[in-house]
Structure formats: C-alpha cells, structure tokens
mmCIF file of C-alpha atoms in Angstrom:
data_model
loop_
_atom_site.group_PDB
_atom_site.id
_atom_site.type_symbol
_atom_site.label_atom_id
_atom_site.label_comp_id
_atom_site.label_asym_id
_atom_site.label_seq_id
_atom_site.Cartn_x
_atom_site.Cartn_y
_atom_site.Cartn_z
ATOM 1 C CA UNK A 247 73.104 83.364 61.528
ATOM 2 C CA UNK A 248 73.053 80.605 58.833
ATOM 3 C CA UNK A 249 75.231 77.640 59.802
ATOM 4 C CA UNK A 250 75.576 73.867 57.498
ATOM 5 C CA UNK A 251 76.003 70.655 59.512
ATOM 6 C CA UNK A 252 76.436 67.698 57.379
ATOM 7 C CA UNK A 253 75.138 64.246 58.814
ATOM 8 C CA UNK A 254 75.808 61.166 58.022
ATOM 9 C CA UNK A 255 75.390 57.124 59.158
ATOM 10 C CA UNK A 256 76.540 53.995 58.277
ATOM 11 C CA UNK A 257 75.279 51.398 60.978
ATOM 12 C CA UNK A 258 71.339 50.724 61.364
ATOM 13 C CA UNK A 259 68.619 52.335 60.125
ATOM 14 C CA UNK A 260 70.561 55.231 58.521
ATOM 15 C CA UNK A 261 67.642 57.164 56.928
ATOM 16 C CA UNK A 262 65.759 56.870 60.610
ATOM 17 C CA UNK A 263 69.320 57.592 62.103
ATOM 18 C CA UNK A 264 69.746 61.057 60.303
ATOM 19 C CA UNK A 265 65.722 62.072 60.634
ATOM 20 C CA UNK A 266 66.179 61.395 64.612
ATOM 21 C CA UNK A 267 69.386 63.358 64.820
ATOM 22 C CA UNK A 268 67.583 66.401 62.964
ATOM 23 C CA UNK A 269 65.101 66.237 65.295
ATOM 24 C CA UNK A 270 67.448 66.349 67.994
ATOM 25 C CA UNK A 271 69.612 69.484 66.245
ATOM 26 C CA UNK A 272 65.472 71.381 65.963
ATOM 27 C CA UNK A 273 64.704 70.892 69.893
ATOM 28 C CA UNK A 274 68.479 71.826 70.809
ATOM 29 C CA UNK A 275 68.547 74.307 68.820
ATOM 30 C CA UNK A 276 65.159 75.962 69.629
ATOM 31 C CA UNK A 277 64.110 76.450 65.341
ATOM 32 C CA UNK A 278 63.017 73.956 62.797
ATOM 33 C CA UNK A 279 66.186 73.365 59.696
ATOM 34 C CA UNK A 280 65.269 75.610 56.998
ATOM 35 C CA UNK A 281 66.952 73.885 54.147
ATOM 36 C CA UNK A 282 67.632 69.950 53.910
ATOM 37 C CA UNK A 283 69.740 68.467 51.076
ATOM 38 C CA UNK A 284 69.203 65.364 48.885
ATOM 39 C CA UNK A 285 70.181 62.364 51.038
ATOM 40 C CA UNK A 286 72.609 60.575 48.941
ATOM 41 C CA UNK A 287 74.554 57.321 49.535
ATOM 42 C CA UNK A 288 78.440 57.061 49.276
ATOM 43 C CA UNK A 289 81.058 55.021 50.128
ATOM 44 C CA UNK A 290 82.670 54.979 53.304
ATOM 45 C CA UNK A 291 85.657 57.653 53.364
ATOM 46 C CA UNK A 292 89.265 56.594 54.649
ATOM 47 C CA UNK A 293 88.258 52.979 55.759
ATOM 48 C CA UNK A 294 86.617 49.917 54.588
ATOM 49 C CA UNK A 295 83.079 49.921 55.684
ATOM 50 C CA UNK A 296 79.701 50.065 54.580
ATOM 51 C CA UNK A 297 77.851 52.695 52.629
ATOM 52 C CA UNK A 298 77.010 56.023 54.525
ATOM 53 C CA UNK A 299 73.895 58.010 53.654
ATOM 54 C CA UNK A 300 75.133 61.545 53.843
ATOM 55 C CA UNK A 301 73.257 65.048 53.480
ATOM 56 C CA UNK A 302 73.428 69.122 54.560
ATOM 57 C CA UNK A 303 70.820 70.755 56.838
ATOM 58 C CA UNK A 304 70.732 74.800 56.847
ATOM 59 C CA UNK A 305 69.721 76.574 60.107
ATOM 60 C CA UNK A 306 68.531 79.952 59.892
ATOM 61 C CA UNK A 307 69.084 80.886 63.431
ATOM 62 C CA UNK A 308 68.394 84.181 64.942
ATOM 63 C CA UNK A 309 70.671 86.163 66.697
ATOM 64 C CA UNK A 310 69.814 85.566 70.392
ATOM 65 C CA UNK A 311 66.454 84.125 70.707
ATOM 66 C CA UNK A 312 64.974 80.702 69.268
ATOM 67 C CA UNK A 313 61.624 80.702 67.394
ATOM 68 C CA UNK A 314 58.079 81.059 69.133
ATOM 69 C CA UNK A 315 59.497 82.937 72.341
ATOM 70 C CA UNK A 316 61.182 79.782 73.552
ATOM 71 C CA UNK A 317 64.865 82.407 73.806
ATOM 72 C CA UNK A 318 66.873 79.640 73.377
ATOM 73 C CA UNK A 319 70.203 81.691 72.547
ATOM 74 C CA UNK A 320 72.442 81.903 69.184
ATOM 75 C CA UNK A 321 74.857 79.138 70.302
ATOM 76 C CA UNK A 322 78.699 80.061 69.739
ATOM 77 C CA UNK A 323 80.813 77.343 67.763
ATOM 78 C CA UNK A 324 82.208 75.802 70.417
ATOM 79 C CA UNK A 325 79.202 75.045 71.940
ATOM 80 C CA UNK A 326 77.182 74.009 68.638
ATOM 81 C CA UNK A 327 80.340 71.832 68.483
ATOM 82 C CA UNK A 328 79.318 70.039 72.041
ATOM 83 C CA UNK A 329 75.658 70.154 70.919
ATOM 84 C CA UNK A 330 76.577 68.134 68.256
ATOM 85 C CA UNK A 331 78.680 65.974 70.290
ATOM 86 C CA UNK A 332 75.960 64.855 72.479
ATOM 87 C CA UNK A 333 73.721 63.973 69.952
ATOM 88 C CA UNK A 334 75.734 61.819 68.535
ATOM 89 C CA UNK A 335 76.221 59.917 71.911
ATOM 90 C CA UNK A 336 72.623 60.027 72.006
ATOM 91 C CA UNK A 337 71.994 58.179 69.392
ATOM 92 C CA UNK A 338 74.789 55.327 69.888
ATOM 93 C CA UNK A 339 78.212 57.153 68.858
ATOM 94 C CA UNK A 340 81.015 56.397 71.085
ATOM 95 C CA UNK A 341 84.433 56.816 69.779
ATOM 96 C CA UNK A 342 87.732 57.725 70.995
ATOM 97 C CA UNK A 343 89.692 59.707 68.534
ATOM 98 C CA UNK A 344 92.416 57.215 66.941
ATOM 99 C CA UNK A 345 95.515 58.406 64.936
ATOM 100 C CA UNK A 346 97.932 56.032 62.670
ATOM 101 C CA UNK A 347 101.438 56.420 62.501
ATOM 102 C CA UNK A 348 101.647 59.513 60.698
ATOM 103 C CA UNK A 349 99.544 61.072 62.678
ATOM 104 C CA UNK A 350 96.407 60.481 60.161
ATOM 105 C CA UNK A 351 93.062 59.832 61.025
ATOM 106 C CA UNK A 352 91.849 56.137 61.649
ATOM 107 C CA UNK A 353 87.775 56.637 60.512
ATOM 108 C CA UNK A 354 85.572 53.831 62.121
ATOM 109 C CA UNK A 355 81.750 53.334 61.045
ATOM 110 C CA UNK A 356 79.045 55.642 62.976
ATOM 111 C CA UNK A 357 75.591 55.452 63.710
ATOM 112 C CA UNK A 358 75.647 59.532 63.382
ATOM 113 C CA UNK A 359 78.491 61.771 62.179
ATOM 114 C CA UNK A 360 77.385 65.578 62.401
ATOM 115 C CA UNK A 361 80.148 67.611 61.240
ATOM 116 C CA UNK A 362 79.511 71.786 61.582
ATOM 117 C CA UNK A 363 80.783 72.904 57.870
ATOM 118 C CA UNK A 364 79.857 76.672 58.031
ATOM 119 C CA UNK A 365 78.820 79.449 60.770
ATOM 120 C CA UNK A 366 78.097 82.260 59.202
ATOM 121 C CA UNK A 367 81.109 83.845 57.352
ATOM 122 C CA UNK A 368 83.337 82.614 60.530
ATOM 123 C CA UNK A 369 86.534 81.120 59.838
ATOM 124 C CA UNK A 370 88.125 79.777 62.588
ATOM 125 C CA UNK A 371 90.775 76.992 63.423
ATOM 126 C CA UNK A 372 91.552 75.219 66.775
ATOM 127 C CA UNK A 373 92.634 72.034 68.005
ATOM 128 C CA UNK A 374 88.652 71.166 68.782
ATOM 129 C CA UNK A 375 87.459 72.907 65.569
ATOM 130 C CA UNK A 376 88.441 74.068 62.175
ATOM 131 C CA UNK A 377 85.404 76.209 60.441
ATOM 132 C CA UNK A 378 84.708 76.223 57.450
ATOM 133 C CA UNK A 379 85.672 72.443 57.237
ATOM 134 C CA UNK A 380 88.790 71.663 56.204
ATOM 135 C CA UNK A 381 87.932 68.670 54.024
ATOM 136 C CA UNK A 382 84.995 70.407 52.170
ATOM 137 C CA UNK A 383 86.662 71.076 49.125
ATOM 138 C CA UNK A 384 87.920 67.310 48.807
ATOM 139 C CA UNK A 385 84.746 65.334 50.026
ATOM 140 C CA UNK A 386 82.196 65.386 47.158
ATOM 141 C CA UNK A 387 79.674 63.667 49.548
ATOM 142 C CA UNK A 388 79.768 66.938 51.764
ATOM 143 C CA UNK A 389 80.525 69.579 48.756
ATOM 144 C CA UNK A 390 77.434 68.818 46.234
ATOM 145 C CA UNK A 391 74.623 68.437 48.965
ATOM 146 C CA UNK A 392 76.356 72.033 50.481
ATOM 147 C CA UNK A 393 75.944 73.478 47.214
ATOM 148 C CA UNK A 394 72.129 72.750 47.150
ATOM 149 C CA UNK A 395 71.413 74.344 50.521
ATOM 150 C CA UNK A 396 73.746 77.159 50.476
ATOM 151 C CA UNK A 397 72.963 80.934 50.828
ATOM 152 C CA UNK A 398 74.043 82.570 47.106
ATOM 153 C CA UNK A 399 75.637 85.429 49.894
ATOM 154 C CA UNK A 400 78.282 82.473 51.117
ATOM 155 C CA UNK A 401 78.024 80.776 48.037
ATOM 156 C CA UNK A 402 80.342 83.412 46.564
ATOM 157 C CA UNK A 403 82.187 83.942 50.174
ATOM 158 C CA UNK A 404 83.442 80.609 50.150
ATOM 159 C CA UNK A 405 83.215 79.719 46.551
ATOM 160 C CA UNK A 406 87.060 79.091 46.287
ATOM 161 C CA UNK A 407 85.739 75.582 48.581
ATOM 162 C CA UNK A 408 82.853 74.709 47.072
ATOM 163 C CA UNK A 409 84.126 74.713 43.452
#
C-alpha cells in the first residue's frame, strides 16, 4: 500500500523538526520511507507567519506485516490519521481547531504539520478526514514535491489533482 504524507514546520529547527518526525512515522510505522521529496521553503499559507519548510515522504507499506518480522500491521486511515496526530504532539504541536466567521479555517504556525495526501487509490471523505487531500490541487507547496515521489500507477489515477 503506497500512501504520501506531506510535512511541514515553521517554528524551530524546521529541517531537524521534519527529520525527527520521519523518524517517528519509520518506528510507528514498522518500515523505513521509500521516497523523500526536495525540502523546499514557502510561505506560510492562510496566515501571516514565518516561512515553512515543506516536503512529501512515500511509504511502501506491506499489506499486514512491517519490515524485518517486526508484524507491525497495514494501519487503516483513520488510524494513520491518529498516528500522525500524536507525532505531532510529540514533537510540540498543540492546537485546537479554530474557525472564522464563515466557517473558514484560522491556520496558526506549527512545529510539525503531517497531513496524509494519498492511501493507495482510496478516496474517502469524513468529518476527521478527506483522502486524497482536498487542497492538493491548489497548494503548490504540497502538489510539486507529490509529483516527485509519486507512483506513475497514481500518477495517472489522480492526475486530474496533480496537474
């Protein structure tokens, strides 16, 4: 099962702030990333703040055991969703979801953002998660380090977001 976080930080050390979280992401998830994107830095995105660095990590996972015998199991969305939830707690993120007015999104500055883009050929859309990511196709900080990583077999299943 290949699935695409992207990661991102704004706050600290970023560079030593997305290499920790990766780390994190290989022990949860029993296998070493198999693809890593350029790190690239952008603005922040729907507030003032500073810079982010922001990149894509591909995880080849296999269906129902980790690597090396260690038979860590294929983790479902929802639960890749919480893995990624406590990582970013881990390493500093507390936030409270905040909404304007209009019911928009009030963005805040992170030591870690880990957003799941992609599982598999999944698409899937819940009050907790949306999959593929809804904002792909209008965040060029997430769409051209996706496009270096992905599989040419998704490539063309999702190409109508990653054009």
């Amino acid at each position: 099962m290949e699935i695409y976080l992207s990661l991102g930080s704004n706050l600290g050390n970023r560079r030593a702030n997305i290499m920790q979280a990766l780390g994190l992401l290989d022990e949860a998830l029993g296998v070493s990333f198999s693809r890593l994107s350029s790190i690239d830095e952008s603005e922040s995105w729907g507030f003032d703040g500073p810079a982010f660095l922001d990149c894509v990590v591909r995880y080849d996972l296999p269906e129902g055991a980790g690597s090396e015998g260690t038979m860590v199991p294929e983790p479902g969305p929802e639960a890749l969703l919480g893995l990624c939830k406590e990582i970013e707690r881990r390493l500093g993120r507390h936030e409270t979801l905040e909404f304007d007015a209009d019911g928009g999104r009030v963005y805040h500055d992170r030591t870690i953002d880990i957003d799941i883009l992609l599982y598999g050929k999944l698409g899937m859309d819940t009050p907790q998660l949306c999959i593929p990511h809804k904002l792909i196709s209008s965040r060029d900080f997430i769409k051209k380090p996706l496009r270096e990583v992905v599989s040419e077999e998704l490539a063309l299943h999702f190409k109508d977001i990653l054009e």
